[in-house]
Amino acid sequence: MLDQLEAQAPDALLALIKMHAEDPRQDKIDLGVGVYRTNDGATPVFRSIKAAEQRLVDTQDSKSYLGPEGDTGFVDALKPYIFGKDATMGGRVEGMQTPGGTGAVRLAVALAKSAGVKRIHLGVPSWPNHAQILQDVGVETSTFHHAKADGTADIDAVLDAIANAAETDSILLHGCCHNPTGVDYSAEDWARIADALVAKGMLPILDIAYHGLGNGLDEDVAGIRTVLAKVPEALVAYSCDKNFGLYRDRVGAFYMIAKDASDLPAITSNANALARANWSMPPDHGGAAVRTVLRDEGLTKQWLDELGEMRARMRRVRERLAAADNEVPGLNLAALGEQNGLFAILPLSREQITKLREDHGIYMAGSGRINVAGLHEGNTPKFIAALADVTAG
Ligand code: PMP
């Protein structure tokens, strides 16, 4: 049977990582991989996480199984950061731990399907795995444009998608720091989206993978809080892999917001059954480390400082790029200053992206997506000069 399988296309980003690793040029720049980097190009373990991990090593006395819901202390400790002051939303929210944000998205889509959702609307471009998950779970995907050419969100497109949707459709929205465009909805946009969702009676799936990497922890979820304050039901997928630097430990959470608290036991029992059939239970270590940080005032402060440093660094990179708008006409670098998070899309042709790689040692995804955290004071001038070179004429 197995010899009948057809080879799948290799992951383009992995091929790019390999090419970058093999490039001997000292001043090469990697803007491909989607992880945060410091000024020195490193992706270090957070000091707060290191300290929490040490405590876990010293004190953890069992690694016996938890249930499919994982570490509920971890899941509850995150709630106030996501949902705000009334972190339980009047008892209408229940959560569980998942293997990364990916596991949470997967569970959200699978649970929506169990609840009768047949089609999910997705703004494009999006994180490529969104479409793959929808396909793999077996729901239909309907796409709309996420961003306009001027580098702002296409609010009309999302409102049209909602207005023309069936009541049994769902919509998957990025909470903040949109991947790959960096283009987020404004506060006013979110209010209109919330009203449109209520008018349609549509179940939103909100994906938050970069919380705190945009404008601040509260600021980054203000939009989804606007939605959650209005809609009766919602599903939230959350990743701690960027904002706690835990990538390979696979730390995520999935929250279900019910119309009525009395609906939650049935809803969560379905989510538990789906988790059980998928991964049985999530890996523990990273979630336990996050719980340890968030239950300790000193470690929480340290984490907030570390996250604040990351955010400030990315804002500085974005400001530098925006300030070079005149040096590279036609790319609208100015818009990058208004956008959020790790990513931005530059409207470059395939040829220009190849020329950047071959002539300048600058590596980025074929879509023109750059990871702004790959840039710093030292290499930004080279990057801007290279952009001016490949776009000249
Ligand atoms: N959603 C989006 C939009 C993402 O960009 C990512 C990760 N790149 C995820 C979810 C999943 O994150 P994780 O690594 O925690 O699975």
Short mmCIF file of C-alpha atoms and ligand atoms in Angstrom, two decimals:
data_model
loop_
_atom_site.label_atom_id
_atom_site.label_comp_id
_atom_site.label_asym_id
_atom_site.label_seq_id
_atom_site.Cartn_x
_atom_site.Cartn_y
_atom_site.Cartn_z
CA MET A 1 0.00 0.00 0.00
CA LEU A 2 2.64 2.49 1.02
CA ASP A 3 4.47 2.46 -2.29
CA GLN A 4 1.38 4.00 -3.89
CA LEU A 5 1.73 7.23 -1.92
CA GLU A 6 2.67 10.24 -4.02
CA ALA A 7 5.40 12.51 -2.70
CA GLN A 8 4.13 15.75 -1.15
CA ALA A 9 5.73 19.07 -2.05
CA PRO A 10 8.59 19.75 0.38
CA ASP A 11 8.07 22.55 2.90
CA ALA A 12 9.39 25.65 1.12
CA LEU A 13 10.51 27.30 4.36
CA LEU A 14 12.57 24.26 5.39
CA ALA A 15 14.30 24.32 2.00
CA LEU A 16 15.04 28.03 2.59
CA ILE A 17 16.55 27.28 6.03
CA LYS A 18 18.86 24.73 4.41
CA MET A 19 19.93 27.16 1.67
CA HIS A 20 20.63 29.86 4.25
CA ALA A 21 22.68 27.46 6.40
CA GLU A 22 24.81 26.51 3.38
CA ASP A 23 25.45 30.12 2.29
CA PRO A 24 29.05 31.00 3.31
CA ARG A 25 28.52 34.80 3.16
CA GLN A 26 29.17 36.40 6.56
CA ASP A 27 26.62 39.17 6.08
CA LYS A 28 23.71 36.93 4.95
CA ILE A 29 20.31 37.79 6.45
CA ASP A 30 17.64 35.23 7.38
CA LEU A 31 14.13 36.69 7.22
CA GLY A 32 12.48 33.32 6.59
CA VAL A 33 11.94 31.34 9.76
CA GLY A 34 9.06 32.52 11.96
CA VAL A 35 10.74 32.81 15.34
CA TYR A 36 11.70 35.86 17.36
CA ARG A 37 15.36 36.85 17.24
CA THR A 38 17.39 39.20 19.40
CA ASN A 39 19.77 41.84 18.04
CA ASP A 40 22.38 39.06 17.84
CA GLY A 41 20.14 36.75 15.84
CA ALA A 42 19.52 34.38 18.78
CA THR A 43 16.23 32.85 19.94
CA PRO A 44 17.07 32.40 23.62
CA VAL A 45 15.08 30.71 26.38
CA PHE A 46 13.33 33.41 28.47
CA ARG A 47 15.08 33.97 31.82
CA SER A 48 11.69 33.71 33.55
CA ILE A 49 11.08 30.34 31.89
CA LYS A 50 14.56 29.07 32.80
CA ALA A 51 13.88 29.95 36.44
CA ALA A 52 10.46 28.27 36.33
CA GLU A 53 11.93 25.17 34.70
CA GLN A 54 14.55 24.97 37.45
CA ARG A 55 11.80 25.08 40.07
CA LEU A 56 9.94 22.33 38.24
CA VAL A 57 13.03 20.14 38.14
CA ASP A 58 13.54 20.71 41.86
CA THR A 59 9.96 20.19 42.98
CA GLN A 60 8.06 18.02 40.49
CA ASP A 61 7.49 14.67 42.17
CA SER A 62 5.48 12.85 39.51
CA LYS A 63 5.06 12.69 35.77
CA SER A 64 1.97 10.54 36.01
CA TYR A 65 -0.78 11.18 33.42
CA LEU A 66 -3.04 14.19 33.55
CA GLY A 67 -6.31 14.08 31.60
CA PRO A 68 -6.93 15.24 28.00
CA GLU A 69 -7.51 18.73 29.42
CA GLY A 70 -3.85 18.91 30.52
CA ASP A 71 -2.66 21.31 33.22
CA THR A 72 -5.78 23.20 34.29
CA GLY A 73 -3.68 25.54 36.47
CA PHE A 74 -1.88 26.66 33.31
CA VAL A 75 -5.16 27.06 31.41
CA ASP A 76 -6.71 29.15 34.22
CA ALA A 77 -3.60 31.27 34.80
CA LEU A 78 -3.76 32.55 31.20
CA LYS A 79 -7.45 33.49 31.35
CA PRO A 80 -7.12 37.00 32.83
CA TYR A 81 -4.54 37.91 30.19
CA ILE A 82 -6.89 36.84 27.41
CA PHE A 83 -10.35 37.63 28.74
CA GLY A 84 -9.58 40.54 31.07
CA LYS A 85 -11.02 41.41 34.47
CA ASP A 86 -13.96 39.01 34.35
CA ALA A 87 -11.67 36.17 33.36
CA THR A 88 -14.42 33.54 33.55
CA MET A 89 -16.86 35.62 31.49
CA GLY A 90 -19.56 34.94 34.04
CA GLY A 91 -18.74 31.22 34.11
CA ARG A 92 -19.23 30.92 30.33
CA VAL A 93 -15.63 30.01 29.46
CA GLU A 94 -13.82 26.72 29.91
CA GLY A 95 -10.41 25.80 28.57
CA MET A 96 -7.98 22.97 28.06
CA GLN A 97 -4.31 22.63 27.25
CA THR A 98 -3.28 21.67 23.71
CA PRO A 99 -0.08 20.74 21.86
CA GLY A 100 0.77 24.26 20.70
CA GLY A 101 -1.52 26.76 19.07
CA THR A 102 -1.68 24.30 16.19
CA GLY A 103 -3.39 21.74 18.44
CA ALA A 104 -5.80 24.44 19.61
CA VAL A 105 -6.70 25.46 16.04
CA ARG A 106 -7.16 21.82 15.12
CA LEU A 107 -9.45 21.24 18.09
CA ALA A 108 -11.44 24.41 17.39
CA VAL A 109 -12.08 23.37 13.79
CA ALA A 110 -12.90 19.77 14.73
CA LEU A 111 -15.28 20.87 17.50
CA ALA A 112 -16.96 23.37 15.18
CA LYS A 113 -17.45 20.53 12.70
CA SER A 114 -18.93 18.31 15.42
CA ALA A 115 -21.34 21.16 16.21
CA GLY A 116 -22.54 21.24 12.60
CA VAL A 117 -20.24 23.80 10.96
CA LYS A 118 -19.75 22.83 7.33
CA ARG A 119 -17.77 25.77 5.96
CA ILE A 120 -15.19 28.09 7.46
CA HIS A 121 -14.33 31.54 6.09
CA LEU A 122 -10.65 32.40 6.06
CA GLY A 123 -8.97 35.69 5.18
CA VAL A 124 -6.07 35.16 2.77
CA PRO A 125 -3.19 35.12 2.80
CA SER A 126 -3.09 33.29 6.11
CA TRP A 127 -0.77 31.01 8.04
CA PRO A 128 -0.57 28.12 5.50
CA ASN A 129 -1.45 25.52 8.13
CA HIS A 130 -4.91 27.07 8.58
CA ALA A 131 -6.04 25.86 5.14
CA GLN A 132 -4.32 22.51 5.66
CA ILE A 133 -6.10 21.94 8.97
CA LEU A 134 -9.50 22.86 7.51
CA GLN A 135 -8.92 20.43 4.67
CA ASP A 136 -7.65 17.67 6.92
CA VAL A 137 -10.54 18.00 9.36
CA GLY A 138 -12.93 17.98 6.43
CA VAL A 139 -14.69 21.34 6.40
CA GLU A 140 -15.10 23.47 3.32
CA THR A 141 -12.93 26.60 3.10
CA SER A 142 -14.21 29.89 1.71
CA THR A 143 -11.66 32.67 1.35
CA PHE A 144 -11.81 36.45 1.41
CA HIS A 145 -9.08 39.09 1.08
CA HIS A 146 -7.45 40.00 4.35
CA ALA A 147 -5.37 43.04 3.40
CA LYS A 148 -5.59 45.84 0.86
CA ALA A 149 -2.71 46.99 -1.36
CA ASP A 150 -2.21 50.04 0.87
CA GLY A 151 -1.21 47.74 3.76
CA THR A 152 -4.40 48.11 5.81
CA ALA A 153 -7.06 45.49 6.59
CA ASP A 154 -9.82 44.91 4.04
CA ILE A 155 -12.75 45.43 6.38
CA ASP A 156 -15.30 45.39 3.55
CA ALA A 157 -14.11 41.94 2.48
CA VAL A 158 -14.56 40.40 5.92
CA LEU A 159 -17.94 42.10 6.44
CA ASP A 160 -19.10 40.85 3.02
CA ALA A 161 -17.94 37.33 3.86
CA ILE A 162 -19.95 37.38 7.09
CA ALA A 163 -23.02 38.97 5.47
CA ASN A 164 -23.07 36.35 2.69
CA ALA A 165 -22.31 33.38 4.95
CA ALA A 166 -24.74 30.69 5.96
CA GLU A 167 -25.69 30.60 9.66
CA THR A 168 -23.94 27.25 9.95
CA ASP A 169 -20.67 28.72 8.66
CA SER A 170 -17.84 29.76 10.93
CA ILE A 171 -15.04 32.27 10.43
CA LEU A 172 -11.42 31.99 11.50
CA LEU A 173 -9.87 35.32 12.50
CA HIS A 174 -6.35 36.18 13.69
CA GLY A 175 -6.60 37.94 17.06
CA CYS A 176 -3.46 40.07 16.54
CA CYS A 177 -0.13 40.26 14.72
CA HIS A 178 -1.55 38.68 11.60
CA ASN A 179 0.64 36.01 10.00
CA PRO A 180 1.86 36.62 7.27
CA THR A 181 0.83 40.24 6.66
CA GLY A 182 1.20 41.98 10.05
CA VAL A 183 -2.06 43.77 9.14
CA ASP A 184 -4.53 43.81 12.04
CA TYR A 185 -8.10 45.10 12.21
CA SER A 186 -8.58 48.47 13.93
CA ALA A 187 -10.73 48.86 17.06
CA GLU A 188 -13.51 50.23 14.87
CA ASP A 189 -13.16 47.29 12.46
CA TRP A 190 -13.47 44.80 15.33
CA ALA A 191 -16.65 46.50 16.56
CA ARG A 192 -18.16 46.18 13.08
CA ILE A 193 -17.04 42.55 12.81
CA ALA A 194 -18.60 41.81 16.21
CA ASP A 195 -21.92 43.36 15.14
CA ALA A 196 -21.87 41.47 11.85
CA LEU A 197 -21.21 38.16 13.64
CA VAL A 198 -24.09 38.80 16.03
CA ALA A 199 -26.42 39.76 13.18
CA LYS A 200 -25.57 36.54 11.35
CA GLY A 201 -25.51 34.36 14.48
CA MET A 202 -22.16 32.99 13.36
CA LEU A 203 -19.61 31.09 15.47
CA PRO A 204 -16.16 32.78 15.37
CA ILE A 205 -12.87 30.92 15.83
CA LEU A 206 -10.27 33.38 17.13
CA ASP A 207 -6.62 32.43 16.75
CA ILE A 208 -4.16 34.24 19.05
CA ALA A 209 -0.60 33.12 18.37
CA TYR A 210 1.40 36.31 19.03
CA HIS A 211 -0.19 37.82 22.13
CA GLY A 212 1.94 40.67 23.46
CA LEU A 213 4.17 40.95 20.40
CA GLY A 214 2.19 43.79 18.85
CA ASN A 215 1.29 46.78 21.03
CA GLY A 216 0.86 45.28 24.51
CA LEU A 217 -0.93 42.40 26.23
CA ASP A 218 -4.22 44.27 26.72
CA GLU A 219 -3.96 46.17 23.44
CA ASP A 220 -3.39 43.02 21.39
CA VAL A 221 -6.58 41.34 22.60
CA ALA A 222 -8.79 44.44 22.76
CA GLY A 223 -10.33 43.48 19.40
CA ILE A 224 -11.20 39.92 20.36
CA ARG A 225 -12.56 41.15 23.70
CA THR A 226 -14.90 43.42 21.73
CA VAL A 227 -16.10 40.37 19.82
CA LEU A 228 -16.40 38.20 22.93
CA ALA A 229 -18.42 40.86 24.73
CA LYS A 230 -21.07 40.64 22.01
CA VAL A 231 -21.23 37.16 20.53
CA PRO A 232 -23.03 34.41 22.45
CA GLU A 233 -20.53 31.69 21.54
CA ALA A 234 -16.91 31.56 20.39
CA LEU A 235 -13.84 29.34 20.23
CA VAL A 236 -10.37 30.69 21.03
CA ALA A 237 -7.08 29.05 20.04
CA TYR A 238 -4.05 30.36 21.94
CA SER A 239 -0.31 29.78 21.59
CA CYS A 240 2.36 30.40 24.24
CA ASP A 241 5.11 29.36 21.86
CA LYS A 242 6.10 32.89 20.82
CA ASN A 243 5.24 35.03 23.84
CA PHE A 244 6.97 32.61 26.24
CA GLY A 245 9.60 31.47 23.69
CA LEU A 246 8.59 27.82 24.12
CA TYR A 247 8.28 26.86 20.44
CA ARG A 248 9.41 23.23 20.51
CA ASP A 249 7.77 22.50 23.87
CA ARG A 250 4.41 22.92 22.08
CA VAL A 251 2.39 25.02 24.51
CA GLY A 252 -1.13 26.02 23.62
CA ALA A 253 -4.61 26.39 25.05
CA PHE A 254 -8.12 26.11 23.67
CA TYR A 255 -11.05 28.01 25.18
CA MET A 256 -14.74 27.47 24.59
CA ILE A 257 -17.16 30.32 25.30
CA ALA A 258 -20.72 29.05 25.69
CA LYS A 259 -24.04 30.85 25.39
CA ASP A 260 -24.88 29.62 28.84
CA ALA A 261 -22.67 28.16 31.59
CA SER A 262 -24.94 25.12 31.70
CA ASP A 263 -23.90 24.26 28.10
CA LEU A 264 -20.23 23.95 29.03
CA PRO A 265 -20.10 20.37 30.35
CA ALA A 266 -21.45 18.96 27.08
CA ILE A 267 -19.20 21.22 24.98
CA THR A 268 -16.04 20.37 26.91
CA SER A 269 -16.86 16.66 26.91
CA ASN A 270 -16.85 16.80 23.10
CA ALA A 271 -13.55 18.67 23.05
CA ASN A 272 -12.05 16.15 25.47
CA ALA A 273 -13.19 13.26 23.29
CA LEU A 274 -11.62 14.88 20.20
CA ALA A 275 -8.37 15.53 22.06
CA ARG A 276 -8.35 11.97 23.33
CA ALA A 277 -8.64 10.60 19.78
CA ASN A 278 -5.99 13.01 18.45
CA TRP A 279 -3.18 13.18 21.03
CA SER A 280 -4.75 11.75 24.18
CA MET A 281 -3.22 14.47 26.30
CA PRO A 282 -0.88 17.41 25.69
CA PRO A 283 2.83 17.51 26.60
CA ASP A 284 3.14 18.84 30.13
CA HIS A 285 6.47 20.55 30.60
CA GLY A 286 6.00 23.90 28.84
CA GLY A 287 2.51 24.49 30.23
CA ALA A 288 3.77 23.71 33.74
CA ALA A 289 6.58 26.25 33.23
CA VAL A 290 4.11 28.93 32.12
CA ARG A 291 1.88 28.16 35.13
CA THR A 292 4.91 28.48 37.42
CA VAL A 293 5.76 31.88 35.91
CA LEU A 294 2.20 33.21 36.11
CA ARG A 295 1.66 32.08 39.71
CA ASP A 296 4.77 33.90 40.91
CA GLU A 297 4.75 37.70 41.06
CA GLY A 298 8.50 38.05 40.54
CA LEU A 299 8.65 35.66 37.59
CA THR A 300 5.56 37.25 36.06
CA LYS A 301 7.23 40.66 36.22
CA GLN A 302 10.36 39.24 34.65
CA TRP A 303 8.31 37.64 31.85
CA LEU A 304 6.44 40.91 31.23
CA ASP A 305 9.79 42.73 30.98
CA GLU A 306 11.21 40.16 28.57
CA LEU A 307 8.09 40.28 26.41
CA GLY A 308 8.17 44.08 26.54
CA GLU A 309 11.79 44.04 25.32
CA MET A 310 10.84 41.85 22.35
CA ARG A 311 7.94 44.08 21.46
CA ALA A 312 10.00 47.26 21.71
CA ARG A 313 12.75 45.77 19.54
CA MET A 314 10.31 44.81 16.80
CA ARG A 315 8.72 48.27 16.91
CA ARG A 316 12.19 49.82 16.46
CA VAL A 317 12.88 47.60 13.43
CA ARG A 318 9.49 48.54 11.96
CA GLU A 319 10.16 52.24 12.56
CA ARG A 320 13.55 52.00 10.83
CA LEU A 321 11.97 50.32 7.82
CA ALA A 322 9.11 52.84 7.71
CA ALA A 323 11.61 55.71 7.87
CA ALA A 324 13.29 54.32 4.73
CA ASP A 325 10.07 54.54 2.73
CA ASN A 326 11.52 57.19 0.36
CA GLU A 327 14.62 55.12 -0.34
CA VAL A 328 12.59 52.25 -1.80
CA PRO A 329 9.66 53.70 -3.72
CA GLY A 330 6.87 51.30 -4.59
CA LEU A 331 7.13 48.97 -1.60
CA ASN A 332 5.15 51.10 0.86
CA LEU A 333 7.59 50.47 3.70
CA ALA A 334 5.76 53.23 5.60
CA ALA A 335 2.88 50.80 6.19
CA LEU A 336 5.18 48.44 8.13
CA GLY A 337 5.36 51.04 10.89
CA GLU A 338 1.60 50.70 11.44
CA GLN A 339 1.55 46.90 11.26
CA ASN A 340 2.19 44.45 14.10
CA GLY A 341 4.13 41.41 15.13
CA LEU A 342 6.82 39.32 13.52
CA PHE A 343 5.70 39.45 9.92
CA ALA A 344 5.13 41.67 6.92
CA ILE A 345 4.60 40.98 3.25
CA LEU A 346 6.64 42.95 0.72
CA PRO A 347 5.10 43.14 -2.76
CA LEU A 348 8.18 41.70 -4.48
CA SER A 349 8.21 39.53 -7.60
CA ARG A 350 9.69 36.01 -7.63
CA GLU A 351 12.63 37.40 -9.63
CA GLN A 352 13.26 40.15 -7.07
CA ILE A 353 13.14 37.63 -4.20
CA THR A 354 15.60 35.38 -6.04
CA LYS A 355 17.90 38.34 -6.75
CA LEU A 356 17.83 39.33 -3.07
CA ARG A 357 18.97 35.82 -2.21
CA GLU A 358 21.55 35.32 -4.94
CA ASP A 359 23.08 38.80 -5.11
CA HIS A 360 22.68 39.92 -1.49
CA GLY A 361 22.38 36.79 0.67
CA ILE A 362 18.93 37.85 1.91
CA TYR A 363 16.54 34.94 2.49
CA MET A 364 12.76 35.34 2.65
CA ALA A 365 9.71 33.21 1.85
CA GLY A 366 8.58 33.05 -1.79
CA SER A 367 5.42 34.95 -0.81
CA GLY A 368 7.52 38.02 0.06
CA ARG A 369 6.92 37.44 3.77
CA ILE A 370 9.69 38.76 5.98
CA ASN A 371 10.27 38.10 9.66
CA VAL A 372 11.09 41.60 10.88
CA ALA A 373 12.87 40.11 13.91
CA GLY A 374 15.61 38.95 11.51
CA LEU A 375 16.58 42.62 11.15
CA HIS A 376 18.50 44.85 13.56
CA GLU A 377 20.40 48.13 13.57
CA GLY A 378 23.46 46.42 12.02
CA ASN A 379 21.83 44.77 9.00
CA THR A 380 18.84 47.04 8.27
CA PRO A 381 20.88 49.48 6.10
CA LYS A 382 22.11 46.56 3.98
CA PHE A 383 18.56 45.24 3.66
CA ILE A 384 17.21 48.62 2.57
CA ALA A 385 20.02 49.09 0.03
CA ALA A 386 19.36 45.60 -1.36
CA LEU A 387 15.63 46.35 -1.69
CA ALA A 388 16.49 49.58 -3.52
CA ASP A 389 18.79 47.59 -5.82
CA VAL A 390 16.29 44.86 -6.78
CA THR A 391 13.40 47.29 -7.24
CA ALA A 392 15.39 49.91 -9.20
CA GLY A 393 13.91 50.74 -12.61
N1 PMP B 1 -1.73 30.40 14.41
C1 PMP B 1 -0.93 31.20 13.70
C2 PMP B 1 -1.53 32.35 12.97
C3 PMP B 1 0.45 30.95 13.65
O1 PMP B 1 1.22 31.77 12.94
C4 PMP B 1 0.98 29.86 14.37
C5 PMP B 1 2.43 29.52 14.39
N2 PMP B 1 3.26 29.96 13.55
C6 PMP B 1 0.10 29.05 15.11
C7 PMP B 1 -1.24 29.34 15.10
C8 PMP B 1 0.56 27.83 15.87
O2 PMP B 1 1.55 28.03 16.77
P1 PMP B 1 2.26 26.85 17.54
O3 PMP B 1 3.69 26.90 17.14
O4 PMP B 1 2.03 27.16 18.98
O5 PMP B 1 1.61 25.58 17.16
#
